[in-house]
Structure formats: C-alpha cells, structure tokens
Tab-separated table of N, CA and C in Angstrom:
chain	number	residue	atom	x	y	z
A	29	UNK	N	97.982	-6.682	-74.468
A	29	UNK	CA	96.781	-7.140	-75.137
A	29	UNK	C	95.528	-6.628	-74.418
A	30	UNK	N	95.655	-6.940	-73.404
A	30	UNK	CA	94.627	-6.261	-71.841
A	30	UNK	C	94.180	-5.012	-72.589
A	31	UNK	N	95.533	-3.996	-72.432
A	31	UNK	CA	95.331	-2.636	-72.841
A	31	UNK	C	94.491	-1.891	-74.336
A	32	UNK	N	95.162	-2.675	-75.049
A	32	UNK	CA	94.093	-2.827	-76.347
A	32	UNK	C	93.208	-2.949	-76.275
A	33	UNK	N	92.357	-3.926	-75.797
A	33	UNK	CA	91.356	-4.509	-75.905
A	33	UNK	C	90.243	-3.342	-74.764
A	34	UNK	N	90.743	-2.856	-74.027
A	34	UNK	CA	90.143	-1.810	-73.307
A	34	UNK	C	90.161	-0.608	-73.974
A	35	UNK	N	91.160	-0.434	-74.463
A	35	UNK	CA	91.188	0.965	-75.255
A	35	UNK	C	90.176	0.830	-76.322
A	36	UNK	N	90.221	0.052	-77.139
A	36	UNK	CA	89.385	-0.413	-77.998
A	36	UNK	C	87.834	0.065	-78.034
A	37	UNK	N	87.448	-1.104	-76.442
A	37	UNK	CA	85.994	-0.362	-75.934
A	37	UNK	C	85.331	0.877	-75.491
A	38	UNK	N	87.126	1.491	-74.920
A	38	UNK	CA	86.165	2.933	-74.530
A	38	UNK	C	86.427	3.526	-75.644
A	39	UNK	N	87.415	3.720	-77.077
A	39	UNK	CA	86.645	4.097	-78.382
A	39	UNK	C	84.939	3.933	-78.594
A	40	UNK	N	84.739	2.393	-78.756
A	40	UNK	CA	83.743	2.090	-79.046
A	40	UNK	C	82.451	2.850	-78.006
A	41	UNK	N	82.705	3.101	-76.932
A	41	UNK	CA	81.646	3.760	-76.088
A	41	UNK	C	81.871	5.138	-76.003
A	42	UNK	N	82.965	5.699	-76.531
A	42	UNK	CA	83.175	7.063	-76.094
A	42	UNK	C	82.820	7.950	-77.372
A	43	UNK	N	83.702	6.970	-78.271
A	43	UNK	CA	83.419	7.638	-79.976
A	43	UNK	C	82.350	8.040	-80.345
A	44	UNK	N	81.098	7.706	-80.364
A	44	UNK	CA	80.148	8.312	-81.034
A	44	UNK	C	79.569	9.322	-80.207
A	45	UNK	N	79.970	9.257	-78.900
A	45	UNK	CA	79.325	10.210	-78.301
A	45	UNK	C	80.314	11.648	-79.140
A	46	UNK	N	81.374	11.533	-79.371
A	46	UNK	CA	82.135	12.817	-79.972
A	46	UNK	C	82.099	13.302	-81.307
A	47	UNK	N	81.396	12.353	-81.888
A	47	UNK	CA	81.094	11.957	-83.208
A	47	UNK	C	79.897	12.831	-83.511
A	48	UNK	N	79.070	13.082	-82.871
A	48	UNK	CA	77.074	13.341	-82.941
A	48	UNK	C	77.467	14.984	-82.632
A	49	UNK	N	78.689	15.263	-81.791
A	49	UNK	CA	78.597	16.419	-80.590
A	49	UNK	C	79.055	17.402	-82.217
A	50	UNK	N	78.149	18.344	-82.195
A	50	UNK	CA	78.281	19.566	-82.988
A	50	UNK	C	78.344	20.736	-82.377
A	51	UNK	N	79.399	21.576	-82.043
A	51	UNK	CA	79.553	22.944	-81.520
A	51	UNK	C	78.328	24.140	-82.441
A	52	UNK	N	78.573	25.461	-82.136
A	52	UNK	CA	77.878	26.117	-82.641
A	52	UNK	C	78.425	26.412	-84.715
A	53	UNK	N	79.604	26.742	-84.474
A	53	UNK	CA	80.350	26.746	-85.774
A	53	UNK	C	79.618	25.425	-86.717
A	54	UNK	N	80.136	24.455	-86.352
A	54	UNK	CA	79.633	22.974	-86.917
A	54	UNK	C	77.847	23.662	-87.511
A	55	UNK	N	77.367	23.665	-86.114
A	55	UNK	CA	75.922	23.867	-86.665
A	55	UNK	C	75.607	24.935	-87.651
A	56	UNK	N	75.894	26.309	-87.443
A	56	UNK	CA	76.020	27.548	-88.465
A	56	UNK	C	76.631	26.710	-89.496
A	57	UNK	N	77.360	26.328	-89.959
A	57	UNK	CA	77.960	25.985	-91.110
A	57	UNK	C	76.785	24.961	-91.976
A	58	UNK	N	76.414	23.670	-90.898
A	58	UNK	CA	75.383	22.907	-91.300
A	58	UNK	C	74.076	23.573	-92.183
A	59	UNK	N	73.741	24.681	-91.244
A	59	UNK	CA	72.495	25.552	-91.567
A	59	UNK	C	72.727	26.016	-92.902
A	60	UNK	N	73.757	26.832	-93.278
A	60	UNK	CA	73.908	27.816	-94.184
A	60	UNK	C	74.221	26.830	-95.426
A	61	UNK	N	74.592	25.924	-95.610
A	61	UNK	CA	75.220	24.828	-96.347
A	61	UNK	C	73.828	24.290	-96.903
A	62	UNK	N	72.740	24.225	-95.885
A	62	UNK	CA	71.213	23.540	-96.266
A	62	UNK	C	70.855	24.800	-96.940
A	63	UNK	N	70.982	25.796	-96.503
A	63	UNK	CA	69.835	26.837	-97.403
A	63	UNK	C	70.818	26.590	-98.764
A	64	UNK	N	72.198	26.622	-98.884
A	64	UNK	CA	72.417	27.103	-100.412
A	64	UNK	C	72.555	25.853	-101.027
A	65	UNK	N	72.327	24.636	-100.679
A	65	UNK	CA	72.154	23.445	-101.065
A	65	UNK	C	70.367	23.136	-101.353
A	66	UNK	N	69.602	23.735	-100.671
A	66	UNK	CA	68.101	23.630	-100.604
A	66	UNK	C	68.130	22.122	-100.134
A	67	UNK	N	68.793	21.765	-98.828
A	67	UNK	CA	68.738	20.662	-98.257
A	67	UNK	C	67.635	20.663	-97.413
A	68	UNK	N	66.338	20.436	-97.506
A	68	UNK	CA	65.477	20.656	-96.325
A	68	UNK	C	65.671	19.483	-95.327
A	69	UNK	N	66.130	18.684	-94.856
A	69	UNK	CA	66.294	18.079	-93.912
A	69	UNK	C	67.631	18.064	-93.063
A	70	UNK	N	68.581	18.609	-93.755
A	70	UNK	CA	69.913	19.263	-92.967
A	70	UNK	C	69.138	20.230	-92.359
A	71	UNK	N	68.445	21.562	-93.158
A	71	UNK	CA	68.167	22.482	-92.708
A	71	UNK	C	67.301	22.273	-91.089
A	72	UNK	N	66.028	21.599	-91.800
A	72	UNK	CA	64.961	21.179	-90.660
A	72	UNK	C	66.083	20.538	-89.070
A	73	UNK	N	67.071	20.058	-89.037
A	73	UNK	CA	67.989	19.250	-88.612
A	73	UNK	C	68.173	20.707	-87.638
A	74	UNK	N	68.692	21.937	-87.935
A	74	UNK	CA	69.172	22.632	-86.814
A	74	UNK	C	67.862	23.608	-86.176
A	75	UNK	N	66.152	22.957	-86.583
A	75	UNK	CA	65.723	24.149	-86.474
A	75	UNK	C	64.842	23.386	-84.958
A	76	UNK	N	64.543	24.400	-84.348
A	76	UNK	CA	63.886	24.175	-83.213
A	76	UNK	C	62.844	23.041	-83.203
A	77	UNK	N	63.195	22.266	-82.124
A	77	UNK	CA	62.065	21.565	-82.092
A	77	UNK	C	60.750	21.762	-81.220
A	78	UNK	N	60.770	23.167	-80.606
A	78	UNK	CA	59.433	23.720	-79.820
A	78	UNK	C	58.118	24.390	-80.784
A	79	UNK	N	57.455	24.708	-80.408
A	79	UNK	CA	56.278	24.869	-81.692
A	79	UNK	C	56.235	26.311	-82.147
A	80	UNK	N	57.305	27.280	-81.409
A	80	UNK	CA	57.390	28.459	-81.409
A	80	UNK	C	58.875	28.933	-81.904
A	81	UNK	N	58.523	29.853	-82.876
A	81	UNK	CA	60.259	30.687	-83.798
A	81	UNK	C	60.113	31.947	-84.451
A	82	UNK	N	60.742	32.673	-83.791
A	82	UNK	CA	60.568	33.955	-84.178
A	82	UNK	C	61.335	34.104	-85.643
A	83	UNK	N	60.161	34.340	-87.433
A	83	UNK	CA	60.509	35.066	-88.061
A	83	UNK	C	60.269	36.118	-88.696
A	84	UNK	N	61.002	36.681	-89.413
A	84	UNK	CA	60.604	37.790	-90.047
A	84	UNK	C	61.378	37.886	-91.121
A	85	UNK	N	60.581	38.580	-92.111
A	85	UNK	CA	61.336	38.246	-93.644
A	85	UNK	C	61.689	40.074	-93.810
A	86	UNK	N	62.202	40.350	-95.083
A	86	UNK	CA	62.621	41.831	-94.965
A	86	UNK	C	61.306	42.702	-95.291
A	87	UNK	N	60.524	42.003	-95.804
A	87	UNK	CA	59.366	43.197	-95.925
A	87	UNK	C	58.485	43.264	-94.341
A	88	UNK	N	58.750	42.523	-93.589
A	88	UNK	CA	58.466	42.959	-92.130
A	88	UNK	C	57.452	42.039	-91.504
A	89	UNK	N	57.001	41.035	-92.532
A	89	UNK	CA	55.760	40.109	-92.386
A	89	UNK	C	56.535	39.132	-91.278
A	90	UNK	N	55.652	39.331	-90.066
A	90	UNK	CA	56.562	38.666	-89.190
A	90	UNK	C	55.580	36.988	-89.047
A	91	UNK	N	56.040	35.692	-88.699
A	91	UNK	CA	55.638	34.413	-88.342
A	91	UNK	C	56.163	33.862	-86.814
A	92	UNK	N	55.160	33.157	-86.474
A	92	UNK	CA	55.844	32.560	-84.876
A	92	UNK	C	56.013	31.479	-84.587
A	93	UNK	N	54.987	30.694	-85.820
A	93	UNK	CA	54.764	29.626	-85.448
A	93	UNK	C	55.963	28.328	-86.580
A	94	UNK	N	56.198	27.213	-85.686
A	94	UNK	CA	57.610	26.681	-86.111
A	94	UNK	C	56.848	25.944	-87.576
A	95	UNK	N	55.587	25.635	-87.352
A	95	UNK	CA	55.009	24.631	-88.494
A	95	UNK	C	54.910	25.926	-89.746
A	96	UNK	N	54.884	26.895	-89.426
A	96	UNK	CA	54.403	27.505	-90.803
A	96	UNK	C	55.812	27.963	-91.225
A	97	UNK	N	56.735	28.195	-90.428
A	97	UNK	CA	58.639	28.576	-90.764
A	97	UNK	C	58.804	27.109	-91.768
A	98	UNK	N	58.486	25.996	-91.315
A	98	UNK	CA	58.381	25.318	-92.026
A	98	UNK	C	58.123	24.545	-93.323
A	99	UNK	N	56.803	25.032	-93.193
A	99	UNK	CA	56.009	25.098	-94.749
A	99	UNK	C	56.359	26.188	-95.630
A	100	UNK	N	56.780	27.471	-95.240
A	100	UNK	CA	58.128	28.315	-96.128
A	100	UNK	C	58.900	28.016	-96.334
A	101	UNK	N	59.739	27.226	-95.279
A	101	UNK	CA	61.179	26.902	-96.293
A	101	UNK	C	61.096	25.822	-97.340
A	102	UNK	N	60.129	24.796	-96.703
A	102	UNK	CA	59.815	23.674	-98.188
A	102	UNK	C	59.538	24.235	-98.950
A	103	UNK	N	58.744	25.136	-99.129
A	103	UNK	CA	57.787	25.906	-100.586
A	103	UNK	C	59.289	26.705	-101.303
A	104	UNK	N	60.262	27.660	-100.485
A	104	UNK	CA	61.657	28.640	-100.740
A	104	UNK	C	62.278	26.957	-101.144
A	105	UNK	N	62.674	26.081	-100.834
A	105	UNK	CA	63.890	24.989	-101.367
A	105	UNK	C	63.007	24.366	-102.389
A	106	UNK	N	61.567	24.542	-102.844
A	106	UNK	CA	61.292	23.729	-103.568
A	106	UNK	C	61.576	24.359	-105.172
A	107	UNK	N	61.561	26.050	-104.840
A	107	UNK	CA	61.904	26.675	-106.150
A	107	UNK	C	63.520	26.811	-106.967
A	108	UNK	N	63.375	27.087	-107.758
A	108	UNK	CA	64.522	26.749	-108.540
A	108	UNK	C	65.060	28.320	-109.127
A	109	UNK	N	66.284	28.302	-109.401
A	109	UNK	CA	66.893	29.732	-110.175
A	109	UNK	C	67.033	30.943	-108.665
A	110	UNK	N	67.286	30.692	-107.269
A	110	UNK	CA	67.127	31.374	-106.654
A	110	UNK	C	69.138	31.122	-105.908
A	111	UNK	N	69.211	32.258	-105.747
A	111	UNK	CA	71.058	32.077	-105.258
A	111	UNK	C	71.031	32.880	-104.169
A	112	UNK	N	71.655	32.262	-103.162
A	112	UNK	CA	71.777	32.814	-101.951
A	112	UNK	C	73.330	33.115	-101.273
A	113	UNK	N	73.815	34.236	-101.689
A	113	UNK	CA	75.544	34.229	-101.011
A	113	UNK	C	75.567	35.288	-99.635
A	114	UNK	N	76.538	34.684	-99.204
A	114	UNK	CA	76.615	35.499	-97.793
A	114	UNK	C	77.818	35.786	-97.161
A	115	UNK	N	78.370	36.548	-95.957
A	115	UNK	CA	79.576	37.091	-95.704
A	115	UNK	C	78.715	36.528	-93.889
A	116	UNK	N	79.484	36.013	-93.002
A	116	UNK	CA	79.277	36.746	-91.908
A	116	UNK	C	80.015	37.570	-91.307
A	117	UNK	N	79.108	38.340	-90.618
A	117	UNK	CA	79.865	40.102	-90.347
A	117	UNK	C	79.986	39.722	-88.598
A	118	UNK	N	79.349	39.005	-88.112
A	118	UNK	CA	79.595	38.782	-86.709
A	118	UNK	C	78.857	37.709	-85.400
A	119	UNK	N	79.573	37.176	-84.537
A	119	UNK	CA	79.115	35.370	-84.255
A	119	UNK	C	79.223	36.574	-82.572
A	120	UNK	N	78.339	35.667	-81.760
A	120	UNK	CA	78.699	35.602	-81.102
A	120	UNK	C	78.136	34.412	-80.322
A	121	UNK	N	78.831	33.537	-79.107
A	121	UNK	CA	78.814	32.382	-78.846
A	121	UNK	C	78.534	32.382	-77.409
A	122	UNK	N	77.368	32.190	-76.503
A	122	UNK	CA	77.529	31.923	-75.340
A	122	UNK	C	77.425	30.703	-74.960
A	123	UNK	N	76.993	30.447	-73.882
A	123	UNK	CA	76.399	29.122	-72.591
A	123	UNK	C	75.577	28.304	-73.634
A	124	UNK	N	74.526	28.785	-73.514
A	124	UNK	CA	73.129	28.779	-74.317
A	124	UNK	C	72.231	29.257	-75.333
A	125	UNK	N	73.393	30.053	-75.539
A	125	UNK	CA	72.743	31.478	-76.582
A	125	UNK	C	73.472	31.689	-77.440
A	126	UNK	N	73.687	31.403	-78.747
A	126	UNK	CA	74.202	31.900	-79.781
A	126	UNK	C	73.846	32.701	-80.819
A	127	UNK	N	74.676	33.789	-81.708
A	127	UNK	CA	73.853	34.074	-82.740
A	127	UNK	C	74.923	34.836	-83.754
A	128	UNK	N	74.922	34.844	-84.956
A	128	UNK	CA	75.459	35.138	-86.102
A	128	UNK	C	74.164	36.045	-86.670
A	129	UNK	N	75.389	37.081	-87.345
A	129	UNK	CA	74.908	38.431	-88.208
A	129	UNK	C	75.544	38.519	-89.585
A	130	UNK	N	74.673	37.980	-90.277
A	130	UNK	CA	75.062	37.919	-92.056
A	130	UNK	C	74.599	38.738	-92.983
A	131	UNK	N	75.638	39.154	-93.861
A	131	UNK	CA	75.377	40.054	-94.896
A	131	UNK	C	74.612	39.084	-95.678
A	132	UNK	N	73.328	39.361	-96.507
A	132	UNK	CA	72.736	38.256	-97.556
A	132	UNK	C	73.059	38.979	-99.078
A	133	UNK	N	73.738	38.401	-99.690
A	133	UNK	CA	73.464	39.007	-101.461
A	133	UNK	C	72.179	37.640	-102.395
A	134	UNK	N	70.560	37.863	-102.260
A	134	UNK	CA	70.246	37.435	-102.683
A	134	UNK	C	69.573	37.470	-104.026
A	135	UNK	N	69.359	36.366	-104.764
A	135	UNK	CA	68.947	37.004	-106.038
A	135	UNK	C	68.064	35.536	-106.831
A	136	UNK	N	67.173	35.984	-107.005
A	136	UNK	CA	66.322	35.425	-107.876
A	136	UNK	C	66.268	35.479	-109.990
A	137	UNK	N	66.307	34.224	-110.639
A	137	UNK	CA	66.613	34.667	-111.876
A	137	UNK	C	65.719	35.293	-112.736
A	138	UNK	N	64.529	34.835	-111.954
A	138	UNK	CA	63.471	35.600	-112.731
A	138	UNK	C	62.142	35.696	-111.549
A	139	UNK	N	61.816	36.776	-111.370
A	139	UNK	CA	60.232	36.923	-110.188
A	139	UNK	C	59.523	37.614	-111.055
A	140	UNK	N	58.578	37.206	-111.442
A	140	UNK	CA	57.155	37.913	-111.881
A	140	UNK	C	57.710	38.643	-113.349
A	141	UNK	N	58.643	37.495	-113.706
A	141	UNK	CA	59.466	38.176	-115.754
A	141	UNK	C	60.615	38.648	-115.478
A	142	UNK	N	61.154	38.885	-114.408
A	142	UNK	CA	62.495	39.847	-114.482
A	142	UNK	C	63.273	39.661	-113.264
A	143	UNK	N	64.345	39.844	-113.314
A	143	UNK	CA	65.458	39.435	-112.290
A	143	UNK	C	64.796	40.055	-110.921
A	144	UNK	N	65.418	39.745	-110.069
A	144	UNK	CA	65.076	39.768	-108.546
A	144	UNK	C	66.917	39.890	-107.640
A	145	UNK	N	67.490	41.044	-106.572
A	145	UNK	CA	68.055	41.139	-105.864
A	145	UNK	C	67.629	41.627	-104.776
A	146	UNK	N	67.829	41.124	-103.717
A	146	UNK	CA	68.143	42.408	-102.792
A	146	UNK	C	69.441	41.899	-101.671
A	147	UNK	N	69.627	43.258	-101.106
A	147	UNK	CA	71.252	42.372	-100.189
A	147	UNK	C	70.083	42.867	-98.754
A	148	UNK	N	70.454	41.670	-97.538
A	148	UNK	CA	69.774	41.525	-96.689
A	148	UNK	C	70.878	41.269	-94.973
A	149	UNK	N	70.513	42.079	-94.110
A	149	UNK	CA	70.928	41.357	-93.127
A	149	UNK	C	69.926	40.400	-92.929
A	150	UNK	N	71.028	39.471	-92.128
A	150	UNK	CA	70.319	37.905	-91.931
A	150	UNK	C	70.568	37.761	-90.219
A	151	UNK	N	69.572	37.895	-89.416
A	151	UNK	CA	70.646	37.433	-87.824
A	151	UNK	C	69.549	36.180	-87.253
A	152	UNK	N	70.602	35.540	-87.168
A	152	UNK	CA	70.025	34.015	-86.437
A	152	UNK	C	70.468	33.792	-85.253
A	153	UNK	N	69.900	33.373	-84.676
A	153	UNK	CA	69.899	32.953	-82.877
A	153	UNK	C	69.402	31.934	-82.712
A	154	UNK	N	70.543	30.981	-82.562
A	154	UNK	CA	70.392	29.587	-81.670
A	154	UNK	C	70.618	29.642	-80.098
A	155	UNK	N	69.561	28.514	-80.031
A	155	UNK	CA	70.073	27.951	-78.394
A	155	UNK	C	69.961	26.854	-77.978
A	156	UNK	N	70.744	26.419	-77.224
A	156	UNK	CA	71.234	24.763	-76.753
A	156	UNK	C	69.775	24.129	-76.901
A	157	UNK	N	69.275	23.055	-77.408
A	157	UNK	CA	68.392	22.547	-76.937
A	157	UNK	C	68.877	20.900	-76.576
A	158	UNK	N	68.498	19.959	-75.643
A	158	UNK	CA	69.321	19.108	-75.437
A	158	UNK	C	70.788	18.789	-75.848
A	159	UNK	N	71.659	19.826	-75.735
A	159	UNK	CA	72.922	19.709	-75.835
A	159	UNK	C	73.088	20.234	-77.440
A	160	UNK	N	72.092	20.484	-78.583
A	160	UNK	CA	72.139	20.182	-79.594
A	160	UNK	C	72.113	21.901	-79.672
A	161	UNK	N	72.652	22.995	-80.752
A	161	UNK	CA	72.215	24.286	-81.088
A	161	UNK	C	70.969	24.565	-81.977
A	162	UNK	N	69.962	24.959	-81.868
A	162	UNK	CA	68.699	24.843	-82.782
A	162	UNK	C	68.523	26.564	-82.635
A	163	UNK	N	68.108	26.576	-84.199
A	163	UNK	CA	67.160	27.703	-84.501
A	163	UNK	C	66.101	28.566	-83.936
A	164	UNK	N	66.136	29.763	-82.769
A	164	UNK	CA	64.966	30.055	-82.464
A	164	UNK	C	64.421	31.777	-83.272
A	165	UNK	N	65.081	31.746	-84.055
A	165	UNK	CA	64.868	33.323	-84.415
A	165	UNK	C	65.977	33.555	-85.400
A	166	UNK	N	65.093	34.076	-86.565
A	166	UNK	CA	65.691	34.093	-87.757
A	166	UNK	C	65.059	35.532	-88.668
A	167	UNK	N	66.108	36.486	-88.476
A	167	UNK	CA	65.414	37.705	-88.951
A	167	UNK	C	66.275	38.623	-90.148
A	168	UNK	N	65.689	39.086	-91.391
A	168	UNK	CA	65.917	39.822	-92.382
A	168	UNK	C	65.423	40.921	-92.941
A	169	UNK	N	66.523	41.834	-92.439
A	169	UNK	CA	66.117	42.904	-92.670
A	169	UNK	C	67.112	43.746	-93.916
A	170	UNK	N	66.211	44.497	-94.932
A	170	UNK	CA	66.652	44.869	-96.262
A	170	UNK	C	68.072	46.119	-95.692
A	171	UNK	N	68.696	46.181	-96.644
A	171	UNK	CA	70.041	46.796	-96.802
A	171	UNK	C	70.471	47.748	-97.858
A	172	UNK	N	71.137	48.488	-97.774
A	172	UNK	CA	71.675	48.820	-99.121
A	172	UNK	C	72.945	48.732	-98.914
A	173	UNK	N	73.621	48.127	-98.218
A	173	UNK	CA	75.172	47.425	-97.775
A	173	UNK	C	75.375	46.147	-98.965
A	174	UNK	N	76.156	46.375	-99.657
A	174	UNK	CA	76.701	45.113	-100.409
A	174	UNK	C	78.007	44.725	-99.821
C-alpha cells in the first residue's frame, strides 16, 4: 500500500514535468501543423520569445524584428484560399541548435484575379530557449524544384 501510494506521488510530481517536455521533432511538427492549420497561437507558441528573428520571404525582403514576424503571420493566417504543402528534405538536431530544410509547394487560389504558386525552400532554425525549441530564423527562398 506504502508503495502505491508513493508511486502514485512521484507520477503526480514527475508527470507533468514529461508531459510539457517537447523535443525538437514534437516542436517542428507543432510549427508546421499551425501554419497549415492557420493556428496563430500554436504557431506564436514555438516562436521566439526575444525581440529579434531573422526573416526573409522569397522575394528577398528581409525583417528582424519578432513584433513585425508577427503582425505577418496574423495578417498570412488571417487570409483564406491559401495552401501550404511541404516535404522535409533535411533536420538537423544539435545541443542548442536545430534546424530543418523544407521543400514548400505553395499556392494561393486567387492573388490579384488569378491563381498564385510558387515551390519554395523553407529553412528554419530553432534554439533551446529555456529548455523549450523556439523559432529564431525562418528563411524562403524561390525554387524551381518541385
């Protein structure tokens, strides 16, 4: 009964700590799941919480700052008819440093009257931030790789 009742508690104290703990996979999956869901608060969930993030979109317009990465992706999840599919082509996982390289097939149903594609590399780079993997650099660059 002893034993139970101890086992019990260190569930209760140990469990959620294993519960919260998201590896890098977990998180990549989280991320990519928010963009094609247009979840902005999953998304916001893996993105840096420092005031600084390196992006760049494929026409080359580069941003640094985390509040304005921000106010793009609300404005990108707030639109509708836009499909985002992807392949990843390659992860790699360190200490502190992670980052995934994705093929993008994106496509819009209608931009300015008429359909919209382009296929995009996508490479994202996380790094540990309190134990947690967050977003510091998120870059797309155009392709003619499908």
């Amino acid at each position: 009964m002893i034993r139970t009742i101890v086992f019990l508690l260190a569930c209760c104290i140990f469990l959620p700590v294993f519960a919260q703990d998201c590896d890098f996979d977990c998180t990549l999956k989280k991320h990519l799941d928010a963009i094609q869901n247009q979840d902005y608060e999953a998304f916001a969930s893996t993105v840096t919480t420092g005031d600084s993030i390196m992006f760049i979109l494929p026409n080359g317009k580069y941003f640094e700052s985390t509040a304005t990465f921000h106010e793009l992706i609300k404005g990108w999840f707030a639109e509708t008819g836009w499909h985002f599919n992807y392949k990843i082509m390659r992860k790699f996982v360190g200490t502190d440093l992670a980052t995934a390289l994705l093929l993008v097939s994106y496509d819009e149903d209608d931009r300015n009257g008429k359909p919209y594609h382009i296929n995009h590399f996508l490479n994202l780079i996380f790094q540990k931030e309190n134990g947690e993997w967050r977003l510091i650099h998120d870059q797309n660059t155009k392709t003619e790789l499908e």
